[in-house]
Amino acid sequence: MKTKVEVVLRNIGQLLTMDSGDDGLGDEGKDPIAGLGLTLDAALAMGGGKVLWSGKESELENQLDFKGAEIVDVGGRVVMPGLVDCHTHSVFAGSRAQEFSRRVGGASYEEILAAGGGIHSTVNATRAAGIEILVATAKTRLDRFLSFGVTTVEIKSGYGLELGTELKMLKAAQEVDRIHPVDVIPTLLAAHVIPKEYKKDRNSYIGLITKEILPRVAQDGLARFCDVFCDQGAFTIEESRLILQEGKKHGLVPRIHGEQLSRSGSVALAVELDASSIDHLENASEQDARLLASSNTVAVLLPGATYFLGKKDFADGRTLADAGCKVAVSTDFNPGSSHTENLPLMMNMACLYNHLYPREALLSTTKWAADALRMGDSIGTLRPGAKADVLVLDLRDYRTFIYHFGVNHTHKVYKNGALVYTRQIA
Ligand code: NIG
Ligand code: FE
């Protein structure tokens, strides 16, 4: 039986499906629109939580039986897929505002971490917090993500560094997924740093991860991915390989925080393990770019982290994109190195500092971010059959989305075909 059309968005000035089709605007220069699936004067039909049809509005009547559907005139606005934030640390307790002041005063992130602050201070606060607080604060953060047009958010654990608190964080992520319209995709990051109590015995902590935390998380179905912070002050290549291989045995897809603070060689490890993504990449080389381009691993850029750490060594997104890599962009939302839910702002930074073209930045938070989560079949595009996660922008020209930066352009958001957010104008 054909799915019934429930909602039709009509009078769409510019529809971006991130799929096939392209009505060029004619002045894109070096930034071709190929890949955005741009249709001018378009309509989009949804039903059963999915996209059913999109195309020229003039073809709507011939193509579709939409009797009884709700018809929404979007007033010539831009419509595109809901954004996907593929790398966040949105469950945690406490604040690092004081650390921010210290960093502004000259202390480095690495120094603060080595002296037992940074991630360790969030670990203390998160261990002490009840699950209700973790859920309530994460829910507020998802509200903010949604207000910026984000409909899927990956969330990592990693502020527990012991079985009980890692489970508590992942259960908080599961609960917030249940009560909030934004979809949450959970990742185990027990290998974030070595906890203080294991400083002199790192192998025992790695044993705890591989023998206790991973099996339990997998058994309880609490995570899809296993991530490792493979960097100076965190885990070595050998340790990362061991943890990620063990995760794979338990069905968790590998991901890596790599090449951020130092050069570790983690791109080769990501490719070797068929990781879904390698994230950060400030210290990646041209050879790394070629290697990644030949793999299934998505390069995730986190310009907010470089910016917020007051550094200038932004990842070379241009080289990665020119080599043919799938390049995603994410907020890396967390209390220490990137404290913002504003994903559109990251697209602006990705253009100016990672040197992506605006077209690539639009794909980096939709189609390629979905690929980093191995969810390209269901989210990140508006092709028929995809989830009807739809962002209506209060804009007539999609190019203004990235160009007019630091403000919120969201007009409405649909999740699984249902209206979940309307921007209130004061
Ligand atoms: O992605 N690189 C390691 N982890 C986070 C930072 C977490 C924190 O400082 O609390 C990141 O930048
Ligand atoms: Fe991160």
PDB file of N, CA, C and O in Angstrom, residues 255-314:
ATOM      1  N   ARG A 255      35.781   4.903  15.994  1.00  0.00           N
ATOM      2  CA  ARG A 255      35.980   6.310  15.613  1.00  0.00           C
ATOM      3  C   ARG A 255      37.200   6.787  16.401  1.00  0.00           C
ATOM      4  O   ARG A 255      37.497   6.236  17.456  1.00  0.00           O
ATOM      5  N   ILE A 256      37.866   7.821  15.919  1.00  0.00           N
ATOM      6  CA  ILE A 256      39.074   8.291  16.606  1.00  0.00           C
ATOM      7  C   ILE A 256      39.084   9.816  16.707  1.00  0.00           C
ATOM      8  O   ILE A 256      38.792  10.504  15.728  1.00  0.00           O
ATOM      9  N   HIS A 257      39.419  10.331  17.920  1.00  0.00           N
ATOM     10  CA  HIS A 257      39.844  11.730  18.062  1.00  0.00           C
ATOM     11  C   HIS A 257      41.329  11.709  17.725  1.00  0.00           C
ATOM     12  O   HIS A 257      42.117  11.166  18.512  1.00  0.00           O
ATOM     13  N   GLY A 258      41.733  12.256  16.593  1.00  0.00           N
ATOM     14  CA  GLY A 258      43.133  12.099  16.227  1.00  0.00           C
ATOM     15  C   GLY A 258      43.747  13.318  15.573  1.00  0.00           C
ATOM     16  O   GLY A 258      43.042  14.145  14.980  1.00  0.00           O
ATOM     17  N   GLU A 259      45.067  13.399  15.658  1.00  0.00           N
ATOM     18  CA  GLU A 259      45.846  14.480  15.025  1.00  0.00           C
ATOM     19  C   GLU A 259      45.384  15.849  15.494  1.00  0.00           C
ATOM     20  O   GLU A 259      45.365  16.789  14.712  1.00  0.00           O
ATOM     21  N   GLN A 260      44.996  15.962  16.786  1.00  0.00           N
ATOM     22  CA  GLN A 260      44.558  17.265  17.288  1.00  0.00           C
ATOM     23  C   GLN A 260      45.721  18.044  17.903  1.00  0.00           C
ATOM     24  O   GLN A 260      46.113  19.086  17.396  1.00  0.00           O
ATOM     25  N   LEU A 261      46.254  17.537  19.018  1.00  0.00           N
ATOM     26  CA  LEU A 261      47.259  18.302  19.763  1.00  0.00           C
ATOM     27  C   LEU A 261      48.669  17.977  19.285  1.00  0.00           C
ATOM     28  O   LEU A 261      49.600  18.752  19.490  1.00  0.00           O
ATOM     29  N   SER A 262      48.812  16.798  18.668  1.00  0.00           N
ATOM     30  CA  SER A 262      50.145  16.383  18.213  1.00  0.00           C
ATOM     31  C   SER A 262      49.954  15.466  17.012  1.00  0.00           C
ATOM     32  O   SER A 262      48.832  15.082  16.698  1.00  0.00           O
ATOM     33  N   ARG A 263      51.060  15.114  16.371  1.00  0.00           N
ATOM     34  CA  ARG A 263      50.963  14.188  15.238  1.00  0.00           C
ATOM     35  C   ARG A 263      51.158  12.769  15.769  1.00  0.00           C
ATOM     36  O   ARG A 263      52.198  12.432  16.333  1.00  0.00           O
ATOM     37  N   SER A 264      50.122  11.927  15.595  1.00  0.00           N
ATOM     38  CA  SER A 264      50.185  10.595  16.195  1.00  0.00           C
ATOM     39  C   SER A 264      50.200   9.459  15.165  1.00  0.00           C
ATOM     40  O   SER A 264      50.492   8.324  15.508  1.00  0.00           O
ATOM     41  N   GLY A 265      49.839   9.750  13.931  1.00  0.00           N
ATOM     42  CA  GLY A 265      49.729   8.671  12.937  1.00  0.00           C
ATOM     43  C   GLY A 265      48.385   7.954  13.027  1.00  0.00           C
ATOM     44  O   GLY A 265      48.243   6.821  12.568  1.00  0.00           O
ATOM     45  N   SER A 266      47.400   8.614  13.588  1.00  0.00           N
ATOM     46  CA  SER A 266      46.119   7.931  13.820  1.00  0.00           C
ATOM     47  C   SER A 266      45.252   7.818  12.568  1.00  0.00           C
ATOM     48  O   SER A 266      44.298   7.045  12.562  1.00  0.00           O
ATOM     49  N   VAL A 267      45.577   8.553  11.500  1.00  0.00           N
ATOM     50  CA  VAL A 267      44.786   8.408  10.269  1.00  0.00           C
ATOM     51  C   VAL A 267      44.962   6.988   9.723  1.00  0.00           C
ATOM     52  O   VAL A 267      43.987   6.325   9.358  1.00  0.00           O
ATOM     53  N   ALA A 268      46.213   6.528   9.710  1.00  0.00           N
ATOM     54  CA  ALA A 268      46.469   5.166   9.204  1.00  0.00           C
ATOM     55  C   ALA A 268      45.735   4.143  10.064  1.00  0.00           C
ATOM     56  O   ALA A 268      45.189   3.163   9.535  1.00  0.00           O
ATOM     57  N   LEU A 269      45.690   4.374  11.352  1.00  0.00           N
ATOM     58  CA  LEU A 269      44.976   3.448  12.238  1.00  0.00           C
ATOM     59  C   LEU A 269      43.476   3.441  11.924  1.00  0.00           C
ATOM     60  O   LEU A 269      42.843   2.384  11.869  1.00  0.00           O
ATOM     61  N   ALA A 270      42.925   4.627  11.709  1.00  0.00           N
ATOM     62  CA  ALA A 270      41.490   4.737  11.390  1.00  0.00           C
ATOM     63  C   ALA A 270      41.173   3.959  10.111  1.00  0.00           C
ATOM     64  O   ALA A 270      40.186   3.218  10.045  1.00  0.00           O
ATOM     65  N   VAL A 271      42.046   4.096   9.111  1.00  0.00           N
ATOM     66  CA  VAL A 271      41.806   3.413   7.839  1.00  0.00           C
ATOM     67  C   VAL A 271      41.979   1.896   8.019  1.00  0.00           C
ATOM     68  O   VAL A 271      41.160   1.099   7.542  1.00  0.00           O
ATOM     69  N   GLU A 272      43.022   1.528   8.750  1.00  0.00           N
ATOM     70  CA  GLU A 272      43.277   0.094   9.018  1.00  0.00           C
ATOM     71  C   GLU A 272      42.054  -0.569   9.671  1.00  0.00           C
ATOM     72  O   GLU A 272      41.685  -1.685   9.342  1.00  0.00           O
ATOM     73  N   LEU A 273      41.409   0.149  10.584  1.00  0.00           N
ATOM     74  CA  LEU A 273      40.287  -0.437  11.339  1.00  0.00           C
ATOM     75  C   LEU A 273      38.931  -0.159  10.694  1.00  0.00           C
ATOM     76  O   LEU A 273      37.901  -0.506  11.252  1.00  0.00           O
ATOM     77  N   ASP A 274      38.935   0.490   9.523  1.00  0.00           N
ATOM     78  CA  ASP A 274      37.689   0.885   8.855  1.00  0.00           C
ATOM     79  C   ASP A 274      36.811   1.699   9.803  1.00  0.00           C
ATOM     80  O   ASP A 274      35.600   1.446   9.947  1.00  0.00           O
ATOM     81  N   ALA A 275      37.428   2.671  10.461  1.00  0.00           N
ATOM     82  CA  ALA A 275      36.678   3.560  11.357  1.00  0.00           C
ATOM     83  C   ALA A 275      35.665   4.359  10.540  1.00  0.00           C
ATOM     84  O   ALA A 275      35.900   4.657   9.371  1.00  0.00           O
ATOM     85  N   SER A 276      34.552   4.712  11.164  1.00  0.00           N
ATOM     86  CA  SER A 276      33.566   5.510  10.424  1.00  0.00           C
ATOM     87  C   SER A 276      34.060   6.947  10.268  1.00  0.00           C
ATOM     88  O   SER A 276      33.689   7.627   9.319  1.00  0.00           O
ATOM     89  N   SER A 277      34.906   7.391  11.208  1.00  0.00           N
ATOM     90  CA  SER A 277      35.431   8.759  11.077  1.00  0.00           C
ATOM     91  C   SER A 277      36.729   8.911  11.844  1.00  0.00           C
ATOM     92  O   SER A 277      37.009   8.152  12.775  1.00  0.00           O
ATOM     93  N   ILE A 278      37.500   9.922  11.445  1.00  0.00           N
ATOM     94  CA  ILE A 278      38.602  10.406  12.270  1.00  0.00           C
ATOM     95  C   ILE A 278      38.380  11.899  12.414  1.00  0.00           C
ATOM     96  O   ILE A 278      38.153  12.611  11.437  1.00  0.00           O
ATOM     97  N   ASP A 279      38.423  12.372  13.645  1.00  0.00           N
ATOM     98  CA  ASP A 279      37.945  13.715  13.955  1.00  0.00           C
ATOM     99  C   ASP A 279      39.048  14.591  14.546  1.00  0.00           C
ATOM    100  O   ASP A 279      39.865  14.104  15.330  1.00  0.00           O
ATOM    101  N   HIS A 280      39.053  15.851  14.164  1.00  0.00           N
ATOM    102  CA  HIS A 280      40.018  16.908  14.540  1.00  0.00           C
ATOM    103  C   HIS A 280      40.942  17.197  13.360  1.00  0.00           C
ATOM    104  O   HIS A 280      40.756  18.162  12.656  1.00  0.00           O
ATOM    105  N   LEU A 281      42.054  16.390  13.215  1.00  0.00           N
ATOM    106  CA  LEU A 281      42.905  16.441  12.015  1.00  0.00           C
ATOM    107  C   LEU A 281      43.721  17.718  11.821  1.00  0.00           C
ATOM    108  O   LEU A 281      44.209  17.973  10.715  1.00  0.00           O
ATOM    109  N   GLU A 282      43.897  18.516  12.872  1.00  0.00           N
ATOM    110  CA  GLU A 282      44.716  19.726  12.744  1.00  0.00           C
ATOM    111  C   GLU A 282      46.130  19.400  12.271  1.00  0.00           C
ATOM    112  O   GLU A 282      46.758  20.195  11.577  1.00  0.00           O
ATOM    113  N   ASN A 283      46.652  18.228  12.672  1.00  0.00           N
ATOM    114  CA  ASN A 283      48.024  17.869  12.306  1.00  0.00           C
ATOM    115  C   ASN A 283      48.107  16.825  11.200  1.00  0.00           C
ATOM    116  O   ASN A 283      49.141  16.176  11.027  1.00  0.00           O
ATOM    117  N   ALA A 284      47.031  16.654  10.436  1.00  0.00           N
ATOM    118  CA  ALA A 284      47.049  15.650   9.355  1.00  0.00           C
ATOM    119  C   ALA A 284      47.889  16.152   8.187  1.00  0.00           C
ATOM    120  O   ALA A 284      47.988  17.355   7.950  1.00  0.00           O
ATOM    121  N   SER A 285      48.482  15.221   7.437  1.00  0.00           N
ATOM    122  CA  SER A 285      49.358  15.582   6.311  1.00  0.00           C
ATOM    123  C   SER A 285      48.645  15.339   4.972  1.00  0.00           C
ATOM    124  O   SER A 285      47.553  14.777   4.945  1.00  0.00           O
ATOM    125  N   GLU A 286      49.323  15.713   3.895  1.00  0.00           N
ATOM    126  CA  GLU A 286      48.781  15.479   2.559  1.00  0.00           C
ATOM    127  C   GLU A 286      48.643  13.981   2.276  1.00  0.00           C
ATOM    128  O   GLU A 286      47.679  13.531   1.659  1.00  0.00           O
ATOM    129  N   GLN A 287      49.612  13.242   2.788  1.00  0.00           N
ATOM    130  CA  GLN A 287      49.575  11.776   2.617  1.00  0.00           C
ATOM    131  C   GLN A 287      48.360  11.196   3.358  1.00  0.00           C
ATOM    132  O   GLN A 287      47.683  10.293   2.865  1.00  0.00           O
ATOM    133  N   ASP A 288      48.092  11.745   4.543  1.00  0.00           N
ATOM    134  CA  ASP A 288      46.899  11.316   5.294  1.00  0.00           C
ATOM    135  C   ASP A 288      45.644  11.560   4.464  1.00  0.00           C
ATOM    136  O   ASP A 288      44.725  10.742   4.438  1.00  0.00           O
ATOM    137  N   ALA A 289      45.606  12.714   3.799  1.00  0.00           N
ATOM    138  CA  ALA A 289      44.433  13.070   2.996  1.00  0.00           C
ATOM    139  C   ALA A 289      44.226  12.038   1.890  1.00  0.00           C
ATOM    140  O   ALA A 289      43.106  11.581   1.644  1.00  0.00           O
ATOM    141  N   ARG A 290      45.328  11.642   1.233  1.00  0.00           N
ATOM    142  CA  ARG A 290      45.216  10.650   0.145  1.00  0.00           C
ATOM    143  C   ARG A 290      44.745   9.301   0.684  1.00  0.00           C
ATOM    144  O   ARG A 290      43.898   8.631   0.103  1.00  0.00           O
ATOM    145  N   LEU A 291      45.277   8.946   1.826  1.00  0.00           N
ATOM    146  CA  LEU A 291      44.906   7.668   2.449  1.00  0.00           C
ATOM    147  C   LEU A 291      43.413   7.664   2.812  1.00  0.00           C
ATOM    148  O   LEU A 291      42.681   6.711   2.532  1.00  0.00           O
ATOM    149  N   LEU A 292      42.966   8.752   3.417  1.00  0.00           N
ATOM    150  CA  LEU A 292      41.552   8.851   3.815  1.00  0.00           C
ATOM    151  C   LEU A 292      40.637   8.815   2.605  1.00  0.00           C
ATOM    152  O   LEU A 292      39.573   8.197   2.639  1.00  0.00           O
ATOM    153  N   ALA A 293      41.077   9.481   1.536  1.00  0.00           N
ATOM    154  CA  ALA A 293      40.243   9.550   0.329  1.00  0.00           C
ATOM    155  C   ALA A 293      40.015   8.161  -0.267  1.00  0.00           C
ATOM    156  O   ALA A 293      39.005   7.920  -0.918  1.00  0.00           O
ATOM    157  N   SER A 294      40.944   7.249  -0.005  1.00  0.00           N
ATOM    158  CA  SER A 294      40.815   5.905  -0.582  1.00  0.00           C
ATOM    159  C   SER A 294      40.033   4.977   0.346  1.00  0.00           C
ATOM    160  O   SER A 294      39.972   3.773   0.121  1.00  0.00           O
ATOM    161  N   SER A 295      39.460   5.525   1.419  1.00  0.00           N
ATOM    162  CA  SER A 295      38.816   4.680   2.441  1.00  0.00           C
ATOM    163  C   SER A 295      37.348   5.044   2.623  1.00  0.00           C
ATOM    164  O   SER A 295      36.840   5.965   1.993  1.00  0.00           O
ATOM    165  N   ASN A 296      36.702   4.346   3.562  1.00  0.00           N
ATOM    166  CA  ASN A 296      35.314   4.662   3.928  1.00  0.00           C
ATOM    167  C   ASN A 296      35.258   5.613   5.108  1.00  0.00           C
ATOM    168  O   ASN A 296      34.186   5.835   5.672  1.00  0.00           O
ATOM    169  N   THR A 297      36.401   6.078   5.564  1.00  0.00           N
ATOM    170  CA  THR A 297      36.454   6.868   6.795  1.00  0.00           C
ATOM    171  C   THR A 297      36.239   8.352   6.483  1.00  0.00           C
ATOM    172  O   THR A 297      36.911   8.906   5.616  1.00  0.00           O
ATOM    173  N   VAL A 298      35.305   8.961   7.189  1.00  0.00           N
ATOM    174  CA  VAL A 298      34.988  10.378   6.967  1.00  0.00           C
ATOM    175  C   VAL A 298      35.948  11.244   7.791  1.00  0.00           C
ATOM    176  O   VAL A 298      36.253  10.927   8.945  1.00  0.00           O
ATOM    177  N   ALA A 299      36.416  12.338   7.195  1.00  0.00           N
ATOM    178  CA  ALA A 299      37.263  13.312   7.906  1.00  0.00           C
ATOM    179  C   ALA A 299      36.336  14.328   8.579  1.00  0.00           C
ATOM    180  O   ALA A 299      35.602  15.031   7.892  1.00  0.00           O
ATOM    181  N   VAL A 300      36.341  14.365   9.915  1.00  0.00           N
ATOM    182  CA  VAL A 300      35.452  15.296  10.621  1.00  0.00           C
ATOM    183  C   VAL A 300      36.270  16.486  11.133  1.00  0.00           C
ATOM    184  O   VAL A 300      37.214  16.306  11.914  1.00  0.00           O
ATOM    185  N   LEU A 301      35.909  17.680  10.688  1.00  0.00           N
ATOM    186  CA  LEU A 301      36.606  18.897  11.114  1.00  0.00           C
ATOM    187  C   LEU A 301      35.842  19.547  12.254  1.00  0.00           C
ATOM    188  O   LEU A 301      34.607  19.603  12.238  1.00  0.00           O
ATOM    189  N   LEU A 302      36.587  20.059  13.234  1.00  0.00           N
ATOM    190  CA  LEU A 302      35.982  20.659  14.417  1.00  0.00           C
ATOM    191  C   LEU A 302      36.589  22.052  14.622  1.00  0.00           C
ATOM    192  O   LEU A 302      37.362  22.273  15.563  1.00  0.00           O
ATOM    193  N   PRO A 303      36.266  22.988  13.724  1.00  0.00           N
ATOM    194  CA  PRO A 303      36.934  24.297  13.795  1.00  0.00           C
ATOM    195  C   PRO A 303      36.647  25.033  15.105  1.00  0.00           C
ATOM    196  O   PRO A 303      37.462  25.844  15.545  1.00  0.00           O
ATOM    197  N   GLY A 304      35.508  24.725  15.726  1.00  0.00           N
ATOM    198  CA  GLY A 304      35.176  25.371  17.003  1.00  0.00           C
ATOM    199  C   GLY A 304      36.205  25.049  18.070  1.00  0.00           C
ATOM    200  O   GLY A 304      36.495  25.882  18.937  1.00  0.00           O
ATOM    201  N   ALA A 305      36.781  23.845  18.026  1.00  0.00           N
ATOM    202  CA  ALA A 305      37.775  23.457  19.037  1.00  0.00           C
ATOM    203  C   ALA A 305      39.076  24.229  18.811  1.00  0.00           C
ATOM    204  O   ALA A 305      39.695  24.716  19.766  1.00  0.00           O
ATOM    205  N   THR A 306      39.510  24.346  17.562  1.00  0.00           N
ATOM    206  CA  THR A 306      40.739  25.114  17.282  1.00  0.00           C
ATOM    207  C   THR A 306      40.534  26.563  17.725  1.00  0.00           C
ATOM    208  O   THR A 306      41.385  27.158  18.399  1.00  0.00           O
ATOM    209  N   TYR A 307      39.387  27.108  17.355  1.00  0.00           N
ATOM    210  CA  TYR A 307      39.057  28.495  17.696  1.00  0.00           C
ATOM    211  C   TYR A 307      39.015  28.705  19.204  1.00  0.00           C
ATOM    212  O   TYR A 307      39.637  29.616  19.751  1.00  0.00           O
ATOM    213  N   PHE A 308      38.291  27.818  19.887  1.00  0.00           N
ATOM    214  CA  PHE A 308      38.032  28.015  21.322  1.00  0.00           C
ATOM    215  C   PHE A 308      39.289  27.759  22.163  1.00  0.00           C
ATOM    216  O   PHE A 308      39.408  28.241  23.277  1.00  0.00           O
ATOM    217  N   LEU A 309      40.234  26.986  21.590  1.00  0.00           N
ATOM    218  CA  LEU A 309      41.510  26.797  22.291  1.00  0.00           C
ATOM    219  C   LEU A 309      42.481  27.935  21.963  1.00  0.00           C
ATOM    220  O   LEU A 309      43.625  27.936  22.405  1.00  0.00           O
ATOM    221  N   GLY A 310      42.018  28.889  21.178  1.00  0.00           N
ATOM    222  CA  GLY A 310      42.845  30.056  20.859  1.00  0.00           C
ATOM    223  C   GLY A 310      44.017  29.706  19.970  1.00  0.00           C
ATOM    224  O   GLY A 310      45.057  30.358  20.003  1.00  0.00           O
ATOM    225  N   LYS A 311      43.835  28.631  19.159  1.00  0.00           N
ATOM    226  CA  LYS A 311      44.943  28.208  18.294  1.00  0.00           C
ATOM    227  C   LYS A 311      44.703  28.677  16.859  1.00  0.00           C
ATOM    228  O   LYS A 311      43.616  29.126  16.515  1.00  0.00           O
ATOM    229  N   LYS A 312      45.719  28.520  16.043  1.00  0.00           N
ATOM    230  CA  LYS A 312      45.589  28.992  14.659  1.00  0.00           C
ATOM    231  C   LYS A 312      45.774  27.856  13.661  1.00  0.00           C
ATOM    232  O   LYS A 312      45.660  28.046  12.463  1.00  0.00           O
ATOM    233  N   ASP A 313      46.087  26.648  14.186  1.00  0.00           N
ATOM    234  CA  ASP A 313      46.406  25.538  13.277  1.00  0.00           C
ATOM    235  C   ASP A 313      45.136  24.794  12.853  1.00  0.00           C
ATOM    236  O   ASP A 313      44.973  23.610  13.114  1.00  0.00           O
ATOM    237  N   PHE A 314      44.222  25.505  12.187  1.00  0.00           N
ATOM    238  CA  PHE A 314      42.988  24.855  11.718  1.00  0.00           C
ATOM    239  C   PHE A 314      43.335  23.711  10.766  1.00  0.00           C
ATOM    240  O   PHE A 314      44.311  23.807  10.006  1.00  0.00           O
TER     241      PHE A 314
END
